[in-house]
Amino acid sequence: MRFDSRATDPVQTEIETIDGRRLPVKLIVNPRARHVSVRIDPTRREAIATAPSKRHLKHAAQFAAERAGWIAHELSRLPRGIQLTPGAHVPLRGVDHELVYEHGRAAPRVEDGKLIAPAPDAALFESRLLRFFKDQARADLIARVAVHAATLEVRPSRLQVKELRSRWGSCSSDGVLSFSWRVICAPAFVLDYLAAHEVAHLREMNHSRRFWAHVRKCLPDYERGRTWLHEHGCALHAIGHAR
């Protein structure tokens, strides 16, 4: 593969394992990186090789190729994707529910361990479910963000819930808090931790000791939520993706 030193967008390539399998690798440039590295993106199910500059892209690709065995192993360990289709089981606030399609236009509802999503057509089932998850996440997050914002005496400019590929939440410099809709699938204490985490960024736009002190002020047992995400985050990322 030839590398254009003028390229700024991510470059998609492949590497080959010893048994002939070909694996996707995304090459990106991050000026803040001190050296080339490779990591696994659990959402896109691919490896990402990072170079500190454009001229190091070839080195980053070689670095990934030399670790093809490790990449294949880590990809194989990812939880299977869970599509939002009738019959699938998906957690809501940490409790598994069977997804059920029903013809109609009523709002989705929970009954006897089932999450029933009426839709005029089966093709609209997934979009109705996504809207439901986002609405539920937004309601819970608004409530918890308000509590933590009052604790730290800050005020976010806006809160949004959307598809986030590589993180659970973010805080922009102008005070916009963004969250992944998948947080509603996790237990409530995990969502609470993420709300406290992003609100704390309104005080400190970093992960310094002062930042974590703000998180602890909001949520003294925040480590419980952080540990849960570390242990189960990959499974959460798998929701809504096929494999």
mmCIF file of C-alpha atoms in Angstrom, residues 85-91 95-101 109 111-117 125:
data_model
loop_
_atom_site.group_PDB
_atom_site.id
_atom_site.type_symbol
_atom_site.label_atom_id
_atom_site.label_comp_id
_atom_site.label_asym_id
_atom_site.label_seq_id
_atom_site.Cartn_x
_atom_site.Cartn_y
_atom_site.Cartn_z
ATOM 1 C CA THR A 85 -34.559 -7.418 15.955
ATOM 2 C CA PRO A 86 -37.582 -9.303 17.311
ATOM 3 C CA GLY A 87 -36.531 -12.199 19.505
ATOM 4 C CA ALA A 88 -33.220 -10.665 20.558
ATOM 5 C CA HIS A 89 -32.522 -10.031 24.237
ATOM 6 C CA VAL A 90 -31.307 -6.556 25.162
ATOM 7 C CA PRO A 91 -30.820 -5.028 28.620
ATOM 8 C CA VAL A 95 -32.226 -5.968 33.088
ATOM 9 C CA ASP A 96 -32.512 -8.218 30.037
ATOM 10 C CA HIS A 97 -35.698 -7.930 27.979
ATOM 11 C CA GLU A 98 -36.878 -9.856 24.949
ATOM 12 C CA LEU A 99 -37.587 -7.591 21.990
ATOM 13 C CA VAL A 100 -41.091 -8.092 20.609
ATOM 14 C CA TYR A 101 -42.633 -6.613 17.468
ATOM 15 C CA ARG A 109 -43.792 -0.591 26.552
ATOM 16 C CA GLU A 111 -44.452 -6.101 29.991
ATOM 17 C CA ASP A 112 -43.401 -9.299 31.800
ATOM 18 C CA GLY A 113 -39.764 -9.138 30.792
ATOM 19 C CA LYS A 114 -40.554 -8.107 27.228
ATOM 20 C CA LEU A 115 -39.853 -4.809 25.492
ATOM 21 C CA ILE A 116 -42.695 -4.460 23.011
ATOM 22 C CA ALA A 117 -42.202 -1.952 20.197
ATOM 23 C CA PHE A 125 -39.042 -1.870 14.354
#
